[in-house]
Tab-separated table of C-alpha atoms in Angstrom:
chain	number	residue	atom	x	y	z
A	1	MET	CA	-14.587	1.981	4.235
A	2	ILE	CA	-14.620	-1.333	2.385
A	3	ILE	CA	-11.432	-3.364	1.834
A	4	LYS	CA	-11.362	-6.259	-0.627
A	5	ALA	CA	-8.753	-8.699	-1.931
A	6	VAL	CA	-8.236	-8.912	-5.685
A	7	LYS	CA	-7.402	-12.612	-6.038
A	8	LEU	CA	-5.142	-13.442	-8.981
A	9	TYR	CA	-3.200	-16.719	-8.434
A	10	GLU	CA	-3.761	-19.737	-6.185
A	11	ASN	CA	-2.227	-23.078	-5.108
A	12	GLY	CA	1.393	-21.942	-5.109
A	13	PHE	CA	4.225	-22.553	-2.669
A	14	MET	CA	7.465	-21.092	-1.364
A	15	THR	CA	10.317	-22.894	0.359
A	16	GLN	CA	11.477	-22.163	3.882
A	17	PRO	CA	14.976	-21.030	2.793
A	18	PHE	CA	13.416	-18.477	0.417
A	19	ALA	CA	10.907	-17.158	2.941
A	20	LEU	CA	13.118	-17.038	6.044
A	21	GLY	CA	16.743	-17.175	4.889
A	22	GLY	CA	17.600	-13.543	4.207
A	23	GLU	CA	19.959	-13.056	7.141
A	24	ASP	CA	21.130	-16.598	7.906
A	25	LYS	CA	22.856	-19.304	5.930
A	26	LEU	CA	20.319	-21.011	3.715
A	27	GLU	CA	21.537	-24.384	4.995
A	28	LYS	CA	19.911	-23.531	8.327
A	29	PHE	CA	16.483	-23.938	6.742
A	30	ASP	CA	14.770	-26.987	5.288
A	31	PRO	CA	13.954	-26.736	1.552
A	32	ASN	CA	11.417	-29.520	2.018
A	33	VAL	CA	9.336	-27.250	4.239
A	34	LYS	CA	6.940	-25.323	2.031
A	35	TYR	CA	4.484	-22.566	2.819
A	36	ARG	CA	1.338	-21.785	0.849
A	37	SER	CA	1.697	-19.092	-1.776
A	38	SER	CA	-0.691	-17.106	-3.955
A	39	LEU	CA	-0.989	-13.662	-5.471
A	40	GLN	CA	-3.552	-11.092	-4.473
A	41	ASN	CA	-3.603	-7.327	-4.332
A	42	TYR	CA	-6.118	-5.133	-2.541
A	43	LEU	CA	-8.745	-2.448	-3.019
A	44	ILE	CA	-9.850	0.283	-0.607
A	45	ASP	CA	-13.286	1.808	-1.199
A	46	THR	CA	-13.574	4.894	1.002
A	47	GLY	CA	-17.085	5.710	-0.198
A	48	SER	CA	-15.859	8.664	-2.215
A	49	GLU	CA	-12.772	7.074	-3.805
A	50	VAL	CA	-11.696	3.690	-5.135
A	51	ILE	CA	-8.032	3.153	-4.288
A	52	LEU	CA	-5.973	0.191	-5.461
A	53	VAL	CA	-2.954	-1.202	-3.645
A	54	ASP	CA	-0.820	-2.634	-6.493
A	55	THR	CA	-2.076	-4.010	-9.817
A	56	GLY	CA	-0.905	-7.611	-10.261
A	57	MET	CA	0.941	-9.317	-13.093
A	58	PRO	CA	0.819	-8.117	-16.703
A	59	LEU	CA	-1.979	-9.799	-18.641
A	60	GLU	CA	0.460	-11.485	-21.026
A	61	THR	CA	2.664	-13.090	-18.340
A	62	PRO	CA	2.712	-16.885	-18.824
A	63	ASP	CA	2.184	-19.222	-15.893
A	64	ALA	CA	5.380	-20.579	-14.369
A	65	VAL	CA	6.139	-24.302	-14.389
A	66	PRO	CA	7.645	-25.319	-11.018
A	67	ASP	CA	10.141	-28.085	-10.458
A	68	GLU	CA	12.143	-29.438	-7.522
A	69	LYS	CA	14.492	-26.430	-7.625
A	70	THR	CA	11.762	-23.780	-7.500
A	71	PHE	CA	12.062	-21.358	-4.572
A	72	ILE	CA	8.674	-19.683	-5.021
A	73	HIS	CA	5.743	-20.488	-7.265
A	74	LEU	CA	2.711	-18.195	-7.252
A	75	GLY	CA	0.448	-20.966	-8.493
A	76	THR	CA	-2.040	-20.932	-11.340
A	77	ARG	CA	-3.789	-17.824	-12.577
A	78	ILE	CA	-7.376	-17.372	-11.443
A	79	LYS	CA	-8.116	-14.203	-13.387
A	80	ASP	CA	-6.267	-11.343	-14.996
A	81	TYR	CA	-6.275	-8.189	-12.853
A	82	VAL	CA	-8.960	-6.175	-14.663
A	83	SER	CA	-11.313	-9.168	-14.842
A	84	ALA	CA	-10.818	-9.901	-11.143
A	85	LEU	CA	-11.545	-6.260	-10.355
A	86	LYS	CA	-14.753	-6.361	-12.405
A	87	ASP	CA	-15.815	-9.496	-10.528
A	88	LEU	CA	-15.643	-7.412	-7.344
A	89	GLY	CA	-17.999	-4.880	-8.913
A	90	TYR	CA	-15.529	-2.184	-10.012
A	91	LYS	CA	-14.659	-0.752	-13.406
A	92	PRO	CA	-11.196	0.652	-14.265
A	93	GLU	CA	-12.629	4.145	-14.787
A	94	GLN	CA	-13.834	4.206	-11.159
A	95	VAL	CA	-10.295	3.958	-9.803
A	96	THR	CA	-9.026	7.334	-8.582
A	97	LYS	CA	-5.667	6.395	-7.028
A	98	ILE	CA	-3.200	3.532	-7.115
A	99	LEU	CA	-0.726	3.048	-4.277
A	100	VAL	CA	2.308	1.031	-5.367
A	101	THR	CA	4.209	-0.830	-2.668
A	102	HIS	CA	7.155	-1.415	-5.014
A	103	LYS	CA	8.280	-1.756	-8.614
A	104	HIS	CA	8.141	-5.508	-9.288
A	105	ASP	CA	5.859	-6.763	-12.078
A	106	ASP	CA	3.477	-8.641	-9.770
A	107	HIS	CA	2.673	-5.299	-8.131
A	108	THR	CA	2.741	-2.955	-11.141
A	109	GLY	CA	1.754	-5.161	-14.059
A	110	GLU	CA	-1.503	-3.450	-14.976
A	111	LEU	CA	-0.839	0.192	-14.071
A	112	ARG	CA	-1.391	0.791	-17.788
A	113	SER	CA	-5.055	-0.197	-17.419
A	114	PHE	CA	-5.877	2.835	-15.280
A	115	PRO	CA	-4.824	5.939	-17.258
A	116	ASN	CA	-7.126	8.219	-15.239
A	117	ALA	CA	-5.805	7.204	-11.820
A	118	LYS	CA	-3.099	9.029	-9.908
A	119	ILE	CA	-0.249	6.620	-9.209
A	120	TYR	CA	1.663	7.072	-5.949
A	121	ILE	CA	5.047	5.337	-5.828
A	122	GLY	CA	8.420	5.771	-4.148
A	123	LYS	CA	10.735	8.012	-6.133
A	124	GLU	CA	13.473	5.434	-6.617
A	125	ASP	CA	11.058	2.814	-7.916
A	126	ALA	CA	9.296	5.302	-10.203
A	127	GLU	CA	12.644	6.171	-11.744
A	128	ALA	CA	13.595	2.504	-12.071
A	129	LEU	CA	10.384	1.914	-14.049
A	130	HIS	CA	10.833	5.164	-16.022
A	131	LEU	CA	7.359	6.302	-14.957
A	132	GLU	CA	6.589	9.843	-16.031
A	133	GLY	CA	3.463	11.905	-16.594
A	134	GLU	CA	0.985	14.100	-14.803
A	135	ASN	CA	-0.645	11.117	-13.117
A	136	ILE	CA	2.632	9.843	-11.604
A	137	ILE	CA	3.076	11.089	-8.029
A	138	LYS	CA	6.569	10.364	-6.719
A	139	ALA	CA	5.957	10.077	-3.003
A	140	ASP	CA	7.542	12.795	-0.889
A	141	TYR	CA	6.266	11.482	2.469
A	142	SER	CA	5.824	15.125	3.461
A	143	ASP	CA	3.275	14.584	6.234
A	144	GLY	CA	5.849	13.585	8.836
A	145	PRO	CA	5.919	10.558	11.135
A	146	TYR	CA	3.139	8.008	11.353
A	147	TYR	CA	3.447	6.546	14.843
A	148	ASN	CA	6.892	4.844	14.858
A	149	PHE	CA	7.424	5.229	11.099
A	150	PRO	CA	9.494	8.375	10.390
A	151	ALA	CA	7.952	9.403	7.047
A	152	SER	CA	4.409	9.223	5.693
A	153	GLN	CA	2.025	10.782	3.209
A	154	LYS	CA	-1.723	11.037	3.800
A	155	ILE	CA	-3.579	9.770	0.729
A	156	ALA	CA	-7.177	9.987	1.941
A	157	GLU	CA	-8.953	10.126	5.271
A	158	GLY	CA	-7.601	7.149	7.207
A	159	VAL	CA	-5.236	6.005	4.412
A	160	TYR	CA	-1.469	6.558	4.645
A	161	LEU	CA	1.481	5.772	2.389
A	162	ILE	CA	4.562	5.065	4.498
A	163	GLU	CA	8.206	4.949	3.485
A	164	ALA	CA	9.564	1.455	4.122
A	165	LYS	CA	12.791	0.942	2.186
A	166	GLY	CA	14.618	-2.351	1.921
A	167	HIS	CA	12.858	-4.860	-0.300
A	168	THR	CA	13.401	-2.235	-2.983
A	169	LYS	CA	14.973	1.200	-2.680
A	170	GLY	CA	11.591	2.866	-3.166
A	171	ASN	CA	9.539	0.400	-1.125
A	172	SER	CA	6.511	1.585	0.820
A	173	ILE	CA	3.667	0.156	2.891
A	174	ILE	CA	0.098	1.378	3.215
A	175	ILE	CA	-1.971	1.513	6.391
A	176	ALA	CA	-5.722	2.071	6.421
A	177	GLU	CA	-7.538	2.846	9.661
A	178	ASN	CA	-11.104	1.606	9.982
A	179	GLY	CA	-13.340	0.514	12.841
A	180	GLY	CA	-10.572	0.595	15.413
A	181	LEU	CA	-8.301	-1.662	13.359
A	182	PHE	CA	-5.165	-0.937	11.341
A	183	TYR	CA	-4.989	-2.694	7.975
A	184	MET	CA	-1.360	-3.047	6.848
A	185	PHE	CA	-0.740	-3.614	3.137
A	186	HIS	CA	2.964	-4.373	3.169
A	187	GLY	CA	3.858	-5.702	-0.277
A	188	ASP	CA	6.825	-7.996	0.305
A	189	VAL	CA	8.209	-6.891	3.671
A	190	THR	CA	7.653	-10.594	4.295
A	191	TYR	CA	6.523	-13.147	1.732
A	192	THR	CA	4.580	-15.196	4.253
A	193	ASP	CA	3.178	-14.455	7.702
A	194	GLU	CA	5.370	-17.163	9.230
A	195	ALA	CA	8.335	-14.854	8.559
A	196	LEU	CA	6.604	-12.008	10.415
A	197	TYR	CA	6.045	-14.186	13.472
A	198	GLU	CA	9.567	-15.629	13.361
A	199	ASN	CA	11.109	-12.189	12.656
A	200	LYS	CA	12.912	-13.335	9.518
A	201	LEU	CA	13.714	-11.574	6.243
A	202	SER	CA	13.255	-13.293	2.916
A	203	VAL	CA	16.212	-13.628	0.564
A	204	VAL	CA	14.937	-10.753	-1.616
A	205	TYR	CA	16.001	-7.188	-0.820
A	206	GLU	CA	17.964	-4.381	-2.394
A	207	ASP	CA	19.149	-3.001	0.945
A	208	LYS	CA	19.535	-5.578	3.694
A	209	GLU	CA	20.067	-3.095	6.520
A	210	ALA	CA	17.026	-1.043	5.493
A	211	ALA	CA	14.916	-4.197	5.104
A	212	ARG	CA	15.773	-5.219	8.662
A	213	GLU	CA	14.961	-1.735	9.955
A	214	THR	CA	11.601	-1.813	8.175
A	215	LEU	CA	10.677	-5.245	9.539
A	216	ASP	CA	11.629	-4.099	13.051
A	217	ARG	CA	9.357	-1.063	12.706
A	218	VAL	CA	6.532	-3.184	11.327
A	219	ARG	CA	6.745	-5.552	14.282
A	220	GLU	CA	6.984	-2.675	16.756
A	221	PHE	CA	3.870	-1.069	15.251
A	222	ILE	CA	1.926	-4.337	15.253
A	223	ALA	CA	2.830	-4.983	18.895
A	224	ALA	CA	1.248	-1.665	19.840
A	225	HIS	CA	-1.804	-1.593	17.530
A	226	PRO	CA	-4.501	-4.110	16.511
A	227	THR	CA	-3.286	-4.873	12.995
A	228	VAL	CA	-4.716	-6.977	10.194
A	229	TYR	CA	-1.657	-8.036	8.178
A	230	LEU	CA	-2.474	-8.115	4.465
A	231	SER	CA	0.149	-10.110	2.614
A	232	THR	CA	0.464	-10.361	-1.163
A	233	HIS	CA	2.005	-13.815	-1.565
A	234	THR	CA	0.189	-16.053	0.912
A	235	PRO	CA	-3.498	-16.937	1.265
A	236	LEU	CA	-3.102	-15.811	4.866
A	237	GLY	CA	-3.387	-12.270	3.468
A	238	TYR	CA	-6.988	-12.568	2.344
A	239	GLU	CA	-7.814	-15.030	5.120
A	240	ASN	CA	-6.718	-12.422	7.668
A	241	LEU	CA	-8.947	-9.885	5.912
A	242	GLU	CA	-11.985	-12.150	5.666
A	243	ASN	CA	-11.747	-13.095	9.353
A	244	LEU	CA	-10.582	-9.677	10.619
A	245	ARG	CA	-7.741	-11.608	12.239
A	246	VAL	CA	-5.377	-9.392	14.211
A	247	VAL	CA	-1.708	-10.326	14.563
A	248	ASP	CA	-0.928	-11.852	17.959
A	249	PHE	CA	2.777	-12.569	18.318
A	250	ALA	CA	2.103	-14.892	21.246
A	251	HIS	CA	-0.179	-17.052	19.107
A	252	PRO	CA	1.122	-17.459	15.527
A	253	THR	CA	-1.301	-18.428	12.812
A	254	GLU	CA	-1.340	-22.100	11.902
A	255	THR	CA	0.858	-23.218	9.002
A	256	LEU	CA	-1.411	-25.207	6.707
A	257	PRO	CA	-0.150	-27.734	4.160
A	258	VAL	CA	0.500	-26.675	0.586
A	259	GLY	CA	-2.354	-27.585	-1.755
A	260	GLU	CA	-2.167	-29.473	-5.007
A	261	ILE	CA	0.559	-28.172	-7.327
A	262	VAL	CA	-0.539	-27.975	-10.953
A	263	TYR	CA	2.190	-28.792	-13.487
A	264	LYS	CA	2.052	-27.621	-17.102
A	265	THR	CA	4.133	-28.008	-20.263
A	266	ALA	CA	7.085	-25.611	-20.513
A	267	THR	CA	7.195	-23.083	-23.374
A	268	GLY	CA	10.910	-22.276	-23.382
A	269	LYS	CA	10.320	-18.973	-21.594
A	270	TYR	CA	11.345	-18.427	-17.978
A	271	VAL	CA	9.676	-16.241	-15.339
A	272	CYS	CA	11.554	-14.594	-12.470
A	273	GLY	CA	9.913	-15.886	-9.299
A	274	VAL	CA	10.791	-12.675	-7.490
A	275	CYS	CA	9.673	-9.853	-9.777
A	276	GLY	CA	7.794	-11.534	-12.629
A	277	TYR	CA	10.214	-10.586	-15.421
A	278	VAL	CA	9.830	-12.959	-18.391
A	279	TYR	CA	12.947	-14.117	-20.221
A	280	ASP	CA	11.898	-14.904	-23.792
A	281	PRO	CA	14.551	-16.676	-25.914
A	282	ALA	CA	12.980	-15.112	-29.009
A	283	LYS	CA	14.024	-11.697	-27.674
A	284	GLY	CA	17.135	-12.599	-25.658
A	285	ASP	CA	18.803	-9.926	-23.548
A	286	PRO	CA	20.502	-7.738	-26.166
A	287	ASP	CA	21.273	-4.952	-23.681
A	288	ARG	CA	23.683	-7.359	-21.990
A	289	GLY	CA	25.044	-8.973	-25.131
A	290	TYR	CA	22.725	-11.966	-25.513
A	291	PRO	CA	20.928	-11.720	-28.872
A	292	ALA	CA	17.535	-13.052	-29.877
A	293	GLY	CA	17.618	-16.818	-30.047
A	294	THR	CA	19.709	-17.253	-26.870
A	295	ARG	CA	18.211	-20.060	-24.801
A	296	PHE	CA	17.893	-19.474	-21.078
A	297	GLU	CA	20.044	-22.544	-20.501
A	298	ASP	CA	22.834	-20.923	-22.561
A	299	LEU	CA	22.982	-17.754	-20.449
A	300	PRO	CA	26.057	-17.780	-18.188
A	301	ALA	CA	25.727	-18.866	-14.568
A	302	ASP	CA	26.331	-15.305	-13.356
A	303	TRP	CA	23.578	-13.779	-15.546
A	304	LYS	CA	21.016	-11.878	-13.461
A	305	CYS	CA	17.452	-10.750	-13.904
A	306	PRO	CA	17.534	-7.397	-15.731
A	307	ARG	CA	14.860	-6.009	-13.426
A	308	CYS	CA	15.534	-7.212	-9.859
A	309	ARG	CA	19.119	-8.517	-10.228
A	310	GLN	CA	18.336	-11.963	-8.824
A	311	GLY	CA	20.253	-14.958	-10.201
A	312	LYS	CA	19.182	-17.623	-12.677
A	313	ASP	CA	18.184	-19.940	-9.839
A	314	ARG	CA	15.271	-17.630	-9.053
A	315	PHE	CA	13.701	-18.273	-12.480
A	316	ASN	CA	10.980	-20.819	-13.161
A	317	LYS	CA	10.056	-22.450	-16.451
A	318	ALA	CA	6.998	-20.905	-18.085
């Protein structure tokens, strides 16, 4: 089995209140403390199958422009998903299965590029995205418990899709077993590894109680098994993979300083920092009564992202 990171964005950041403040008052955390952020998804080559874990941002998504109010910034785009995949030596037609951790754009953006692949996704998230077709497999987790996780579905030898609700209602994680190690692809159970070590939820979840239960199970599993923790939104994800670094709760990984932040000219569009939804003034939000031509600044303070229901303060200039 070969596991690779598909690197998509670099040199981003997230603030401590965003990463750790899901269960406490945000005032408890320091917005001046920033953790490194990025965007990468993963590939599992079993020898007989090429399996993707998530498919990055849509090709047409503009880069966000961070400012002093930005909670999370993925950074600057390195490559679009298909190009990054080709750089690793794989063509779209080789992909047999795609395992979706959850519905947000930065995890599902290029599902459309793999029409021959079977797509496994939690039922609730599949329905939220209106995914239908013979290649859409709404996970039934019919293979019973996987260690301390109550519900799982075997995808291939040594590869398991595991129900892990909370971040979204159809959220899942993937665990691959290889060489005595457990590789955990967790989507956004945490946004940065510091949250895993400190046992903190981020501010983004659809079901707070379920998100806490999932994080507790993740930590319980990791405490009992040598686990390489493969995050989506921190360089620690691919650094853990490259170094085969196993989580050790007694010795947290070092928090490194945020790299150079690249600023660009704003276009008038805004990108949701949580799910990647792009608000385009030229299109507006007509389903909620805001016609084409409505500037983002003119949306009411209580307007929310149509996809993930986060507030305006979670949007970044694009």
